[in-house]
């Protein structure tokens, strides 16, 4: 068992990117407080790490869409007297579809989980993070943070919030011991639905898709080095460059073609992949 008393809190740690982050942190000898919806997936990742790595793992099943959950989680951490030196706000849900056809309750959940829970957990845990010599906050945004993606209006907006929130908070905390980074991945094969959707994407879209296991070392290295915005993958960085240099009229044209393509393939799904980005190469929000 390691002698480190600090814990890394990861939300959405039972699946996908959060699970990969938890395993990578365990490999780096970091104790873990894993949060996800209560259920067998959370137990299974907890057992897997406990059996394979010499770190302490605590699991807390919480529905972070519930208003009271963040405060409950915080109070449980206080009651256990845990020191938290890294907060990874990863839990998030996405969707694809026309706004007019979208399910209001999905939009509500998305905003509650992607925006509200991230904001509340950051606010609640900030004082605890400030108690350590060095602490870190990693907020998970998306390539969708930067673009006006058709049929991802609410998801994209929540991820833009994460991007601007993180960068502003970083400025506020510049002279403190708390380092804030925002991770903006493109499409990832994090679950079966997304993997299938990614396989059906455009050629360039498929090339840009990454496995979460390849994203997490980049994310953690970037965070520990104090990088402000972490964009994993050469192709995703190339898309960002392209967005800066392409004239607005060309981006608009490509964007409207992408929209037509999506109209043919439309079906409302709970999740959507930013691997669609190269299909639409939309105009930047910035
Ligand atoms: N996948 C991509 O292509 C992609 C690209 C860019 C950014 N992102 C971002 O990366 C993050 C992780 O995405 P992912 O693809 O890994 O997602 P995922 O595979 O669907 O996993 C989501 C995780 O969040 C948990 N979760 C869902 N609803 C929750 C709730 N109400 N309360 C607490 N935990 C909840 C899930 O727990 P259960 O297992 O119990 O449901 C699961 O552990 C998200 O913020 C997403 O927006 C994803």
Short mmCIF file of N, CA and C in Angstrom, two decimals, residues 137-236:
data_model
loop_
_atom_site.label_atom_id
_atom_site.label_comp_id
_atom_site.label_asym_id
_atom_site.label_seq_id
_atom_site.Cartn_x
_atom_site.Cartn_y
_atom_site.Cartn_z
N UNK A 137 -7.25 20.41 -10.94
CA UNK A 137 -8.63 20.20 -11.39
C UNK A 137 -8.56 19.94 -12.88
N UNK A 138 -9.13 18.80 -13.30
CA UNK A 138 -9.22 18.52 -14.73
C UNK A 138 -10.70 18.44 -15.10
N UNK A 139 -11.14 19.36 -15.93
CA UNK A 139 -12.52 19.33 -16.40
C UNK A 139 -12.55 18.75 -17.81
N UNK A 140 -13.50 17.85 -18.04
CA UNK A 140 -13.55 17.21 -19.37
C UNK A 140 -14.54 17.97 -20.26
N UNK A 141 -13.97 18.65 -21.23
CA UNK A 141 -14.77 19.31 -22.26
C UNK A 141 -14.85 18.40 -23.45
N UNK A 142 -14.65 18.96 -24.63
CA UNK A 142 -14.76 18.17 -25.85
C UNK A 142 -14.28 19.05 -27.01
N UNK A 143 -13.99 18.43 -28.14
CA UNK A 143 -13.75 19.23 -29.35
C UNK A 143 -15.02 20.02 -29.67
N UNK A 144 -16.16 19.49 -29.19
CA UNK A 144 -17.43 20.19 -29.41
C UNK A 144 -17.49 21.51 -28.65
N UNK A 145 -16.53 21.73 -27.74
CA UNK A 145 -16.47 23.01 -27.02
C UNK A 145 -16.21 24.16 -27.98
N UNK A 146 -15.56 23.85 -29.11
CA UNK A 146 -15.05 24.91 -30.00
C UNK A 146 -15.94 25.20 -31.20
N UNK A 147 -16.87 24.30 -31.51
CA UNK A 147 -17.57 24.39 -32.79
C UNK A 147 -19.08 24.45 -32.63
N UNK A 148 -19.72 25.06 -33.66
CA UNK A 148 -21.20 25.01 -33.71
C UNK A 148 -21.58 23.74 -34.44
N UNK A 149 -21.77 22.66 -33.70
CA UNK A 149 -22.04 21.38 -34.37
C UNK A 149 -23.53 21.16 -34.55
N UNK A 150 -23.97 20.93 -35.79
CA UNK A 150 -25.39 20.68 -36.02
C UNK A 150 -25.86 19.49 -35.18
N UNK A 151 -27.02 19.60 -34.66
CA UNK A 151 -27.67 18.54 -33.87
C UNK A 151 -26.97 18.23 -32.54
N UNK A 152 -26.04 19.09 -32.17
CA UNK A 152 -25.41 18.90 -30.86
C UNK A 152 -25.44 20.22 -30.12
N UNK A 153 -26.57 20.94 -30.32
CA UNK A 153 -26.66 22.30 -29.78
C UNK A 153 -26.53 22.33 -28.26
N UNK A 154 -27.22 21.46 -27.54
CA UNK A 154 -27.17 21.52 -26.08
C UNK A 154 -25.85 20.92 -25.58
N UNK A 155 -25.48 19.78 -26.12
CA UNK A 155 -24.22 19.14 -25.71
C UNK A 155 -23.04 20.10 -25.94
N UNK A 156 -22.98 20.64 -27.16
CA UNK A 156 -21.88 21.56 -27.50
C UNK A 156 -21.86 22.76 -26.57
N UNK A 157 -23.05 23.27 -26.25
CA UNK A 157 -23.12 24.44 -25.36
C UNK A 157 -22.64 24.08 -23.95
N UNK A 158 -22.98 22.88 -23.48
CA UNK A 158 -22.50 22.50 -22.14
C UNK A 158 -20.98 22.38 -22.14
N UNK A 159 -20.41 21.89 -23.25
CA UNK A 159 -18.96 21.72 -23.32
C UNK A 159 -18.25 23.06 -23.52
N UNK A 160 -18.92 24.01 -24.18
CA UNK A 160 -18.36 25.37 -24.26
C UNK A 160 -18.33 25.99 -22.87
N UNK A 161 -19.37 25.74 -22.10
CA UNK A 161 -19.40 26.21 -20.71
C UNK A 161 -18.16 25.68 -19.97
N UNK A 162 -17.93 24.37 -20.10
CA UNK A 162 -16.79 23.75 -19.39
C UNK A 162 -15.48 24.42 -19.81
N UNK A 163 -15.35 24.69 -21.09
CA UNK A 163 -14.13 25.29 -21.62
C UNK A 163 -13.92 26.70 -21.03
N UNK A 164 -14.95 27.52 -21.10
CA UNK A 164 -14.80 28.90 -20.62
C UNK A 164 -14.70 28.95 -19.09
N UNK A 165 -15.48 28.11 -18.43
CA UNK A 165 -15.43 28.03 -16.96
C UNK A 165 -14.01 27.66 -16.52
N UNK A 166 -13.44 26.65 -17.15
CA UNK A 166 -12.13 26.16 -16.73
C UNK A 166 -11.05 27.21 -16.95
N UNK A 167 -11.09 27.85 -18.10
CA UNK A 167 -10.04 28.82 -18.41
C UNK A 167 -10.15 30.06 -17.52
N UNK A 168 -11.39 30.44 -17.21
CA UNK A 168 -11.57 31.61 -16.34
C UNK A 168 -11.14 31.29 -14.91
N UNK A 169 -11.53 30.09 -14.46
CA UNK A 169 -11.15 29.69 -13.10
C UNK A 169 -9.63 29.59 -12.98
N UNK A 170 -9.02 29.09 -14.02
CA UNK A 170 -7.55 28.98 -14.03
C UNK A 170 -6.91 30.36 -13.82
N UNK A 171 -7.50 31.35 -14.50
CA UNK A 171 -6.97 32.72 -14.36
C UNK A 171 -7.11 33.19 -12.91
N UNK A 172 -8.32 32.94 -12.34
CA UNK A 172 -8.57 33.37 -10.96
C UNK A 172 -7.62 32.71 -9.98
N UNK A 173 -7.26 31.45 -10.28
CA UNK A 173 -6.44 30.68 -9.34
C UNK A 173 -4.96 30.69 -9.70
N UNK A 174 -4.62 31.57 -10.62
CA UNK A 174 -3.25 31.59 -11.17
C UNK A 174 -2.18 31.63 -10.09
N UNK A 175 -2.43 32.45 -9.07
CA UNK A 175 -1.38 32.61 -8.05
C UNK A 175 -1.55 31.62 -6.89
N UNK A 176 -2.49 30.70 -7.04
CA UNK A 176 -2.73 29.74 -5.95
C UNK A 176 -2.02 28.42 -6.27
N UNK A 177 -2.22 27.46 -5.40
CA UNK A 177 -1.60 26.13 -5.58
C UNK A 177 -2.50 25.19 -6.38
N UNK A 178 -3.63 25.69 -6.88
CA UNK A 178 -4.57 24.82 -7.61
C UNK A 178 -4.44 25.07 -9.11
N UNK A 179 -4.07 24.01 -9.84
CA UNK A 179 -3.85 24.13 -11.28
C UNK A 179 -5.08 23.59 -12.02
N UNK A 180 -5.59 24.37 -12.94
CA UNK A 180 -6.81 23.95 -13.66
C UNK A 180 -6.49 23.72 -15.13
N UNK A 181 -6.94 22.59 -15.66
CA UNK A 181 -6.80 22.29 -17.09
C UNK A 181 -8.14 21.83 -17.63
N UNK A 182 -8.32 22.04 -18.93
CA UNK A 182 -9.51 21.50 -19.57
C UNK A 182 -9.06 20.55 -20.67
N UNK A 183 -9.66 19.36 -20.64
CA UNK A 183 -9.34 18.32 -21.63
C UNK A 183 -10.42 18.36 -22.72
N UNK A 184 -10.00 18.48 -23.97
CA UNK A 184 -10.96 18.55 -25.07
C UNK A 184 -10.70 17.42 -26.07
N UNK A 185 -11.20 16.23 -25.78
CA UNK A 185 -10.97 15.12 -26.71
C UNK A 185 -11.91 15.21 -27.90
N UNK A 186 -11.49 14.59 -29.00
CA UNK A 186 -12.41 14.39 -30.12
C UNK A 186 -13.13 13.07 -29.88
N UNK A 187 -13.59 12.45 -30.95
CA UNK A 187 -14.34 11.20 -30.81
C UNK A 187 -13.51 10.10 -30.16
N UNK A 188 -14.14 9.37 -29.26
CA UNK A 188 -13.45 8.25 -28.60
C UNK A 188 -14.37 7.04 -28.61
N UNK A 189 -13.75 5.87 -28.68
CA UNK A 189 -14.51 4.62 -28.59
C UNK A 189 -14.70 4.26 -27.12
N UNK A 190 -15.59 4.97 -26.45
CA UNK A 190 -15.73 4.73 -25.01
C UNK A 190 -16.82 3.72 -24.67
N UNK A 191 -17.78 3.54 -25.55
CA UNK A 191 -18.80 2.52 -25.28
C UNK A 191 -19.29 1.96 -26.61
N UNK A 192 -20.08 0.90 -26.55
CA UNK A 192 -20.43 0.17 -27.79
C UNK A 192 -21.18 1.08 -28.77
N UNK A 193 -22.13 1.87 -28.24
CA UNK A 193 -22.93 2.74 -29.10
C UNK A 193 -22.04 3.72 -29.87
N UNK A 194 -21.10 4.33 -29.14
CA UNK A 194 -20.21 5.32 -29.77
C UNK A 194 -19.25 4.66 -30.74
N UNK A 195 -18.78 3.47 -30.38
CA UNK A 195 -17.84 2.77 -31.26
C UNK A 195 -18.52 2.48 -32.59
N UNK A 196 -19.78 2.06 -32.54
CA UNK A 196 -20.52 1.78 -33.78
C UNK A 196 -20.73 3.06 -34.59
N UNK A 197 -21.08 4.13 -33.87
CA UNK A 197 -21.32 5.41 -34.53
C UNK A 197 -20.02 5.93 -35.17
N UNK A 198 -18.93 5.75 -34.47
CA UNK A 198 -17.63 6.19 -34.99
C UNK A 198 -17.24 5.42 -36.24
N UNK A 199 -17.57 4.11 -36.24
CA UNK A 199 -17.23 3.27 -37.40
C UNK A 199 -18.01 3.72 -38.63
N UNK A 200 -19.21 4.28 -38.39
CA UNK A 200 -20.06 4.70 -39.50
C UNK A 200 -19.75 6.13 -39.95
N UNK A 201 -18.77 6.77 -39.30
CA UNK A 201 -18.45 8.16 -39.62
C UNK A 201 -17.65 8.29 -40.90
N UNK A 202 -17.29 9.53 -41.24
CA UNK A 202 -16.51 9.79 -42.46
C UNK A 202 -15.11 9.20 -42.31
N UNK A 203 -14.40 9.11 -43.43
CA UNK A 203 -13.05 8.54 -43.41
C UNK A 203 -12.14 9.34 -42.46
N UNK A 204 -12.16 10.66 -42.61
CA UNK A 204 -11.28 11.49 -41.76
C UNK A 204 -11.75 11.41 -40.30
N UNK A 205 -13.08 11.38 -40.14
CA UNK A 205 -13.63 11.24 -38.79
C UNK A 205 -13.12 9.97 -38.13
N UNK A 206 -13.13 8.87 -38.91
CA UNK A 206 -12.68 7.59 -38.35
C UNK A 206 -11.20 7.65 -37.97
N UNK A 207 -10.43 8.35 -38.80
CA UNK A 207 -8.99 8.44 -38.52
C UNK A 207 -8.71 9.19 -37.22
N UNK A 208 -9.60 10.13 -36.90
CA UNK A 208 -9.34 10.97 -35.71
C UNK A 208 -9.79 10.31 -34.41
N UNK A 209 -10.60 9.24 -34.52
CA UNK A 209 -11.13 8.61 -33.30
C UNK A 209 -10.01 7.96 -32.50
N UNK A 210 -10.07 8.15 -31.18
CA UNK A 210 -9.02 7.58 -30.32
C UNK A 210 -9.65 6.61 -29.31
N UNK A 211 -8.83 5.73 -28.79
CA UNK A 211 -9.27 4.90 -27.69
C UNK A 211 -8.98 5.65 -26.39
N UNK A 212 -9.88 5.51 -25.41
CA UNK A 212 -9.67 6.26 -24.15
C UNK A 212 -8.32 5.96 -23.51
N UNK A 213 -7.82 4.73 -23.69
CA UNK A 213 -6.53 4.35 -23.10
C UNK A 213 -5.38 5.18 -23.68
N UNK A 214 -5.57 5.66 -24.91
CA UNK A 214 -4.51 6.50 -25.52
C UNK A 214 -4.68 7.97 -25.13
N UNK A 215 -5.90 8.33 -24.74
CA UNK A 215 -6.17 9.73 -24.36
C UNK A 215 -5.66 10.02 -22.94
N UNK A 216 -5.84 9.04 -22.04
CA UNK A 216 -5.59 9.35 -20.62
C UNK A 216 -4.13 9.69 -20.26
N UNK A 217 -3.12 9.04 -20.85
CA UNK A 217 -1.76 9.47 -20.48
C UNK A 217 -1.50 10.91 -20.91
N UNK A 218 -2.03 11.28 -22.09
CA UNK A 218 -1.87 12.66 -22.58
C UNK A 218 -2.57 13.62 -21.62
N UNK A 219 -3.76 13.22 -21.18
CA UNK A 219 -4.55 14.07 -20.28
C UNK A 219 -3.83 14.28 -18.95
N UNK A 220 -3.37 13.20 -18.34
CA UNK A 220 -2.73 13.33 -17.02
C UNK A 220 -1.37 14.02 -17.11
N UNK A 221 -0.61 13.70 -18.15
CA UNK A 221 0.69 14.38 -18.31
C UNK A 221 0.47 15.88 -18.50
N UNK A 222 -0.51 16.22 -19.34
CA UNK A 222 -0.82 17.64 -19.60
C UNK A 222 -1.24 18.34 -18.32
N UNK A 223 -2.08 17.67 -17.54
CA UNK A 223 -2.57 18.26 -16.28
C UNK A 223 -1.39 18.51 -15.32
N UNK A 224 -0.56 17.49 -15.16
CA UNK A 224 0.55 17.61 -14.20
C UNK A 224 1.60 18.61 -14.67
N UNK A 225 1.67 18.82 -15.99
CA UNK A 225 2.61 19.83 -16.50
C UNK A 225 1.99 21.22 -16.49
N UNK A 226 0.72 21.31 -16.11
CA UNK A 226 0.07 22.62 -16.01
C UNK A 226 -0.42 23.17 -17.34
N UNK A 227 -0.68 22.27 -18.30
CA UNK A 227 -1.17 22.74 -19.59
C UNK A 227 -2.61 23.27 -19.45
N UNK A 228 -2.90 24.37 -20.10
CA UNK A 228 -4.22 24.98 -19.94
C UNK A 228 -5.31 24.19 -20.68
N UNK A 229 -5.07 23.97 -21.97
CA UNK A 229 -6.06 23.24 -22.79
C UNK A 229 -5.37 22.01 -23.37
N UNK A 230 -5.94 20.85 -23.10
CA UNK A 230 -5.30 19.61 -23.55
C UNK A 230 -6.15 19.01 -24.68
N UNK A 231 -5.58 18.96 -25.87
CA UNK A 231 -6.29 18.36 -27.02
C UNK A 231 -5.49 17.13 -27.45
N UNK A 232 -6.00 15.94 -27.14
CA UNK A 232 -5.24 14.74 -27.50
C UNK A 232 -5.37 14.43 -28.99
N UNK A 233 -4.31 13.91 -29.58
CA UNK A 233 -4.37 13.44 -30.97
C UNK A 233 -3.88 14.48 -31.96
N UNK A 234 -2.99 14.03 -32.87
CA UNK A 234 -2.41 14.95 -33.86
C UNK A 234 -3.48 15.51 -34.78
N UNK A 235 -4.42 14.63 -35.18
CA UNK A 235 -5.42 15.06 -36.14
C UNK A 235 -6.37 16.11 -35.54
N UNK A 236 -6.71 15.91 -34.27
CA UNK A 236 -7.58 16.90 -33.60
C UNK A 236 -6.88 18.25 -33.52
#
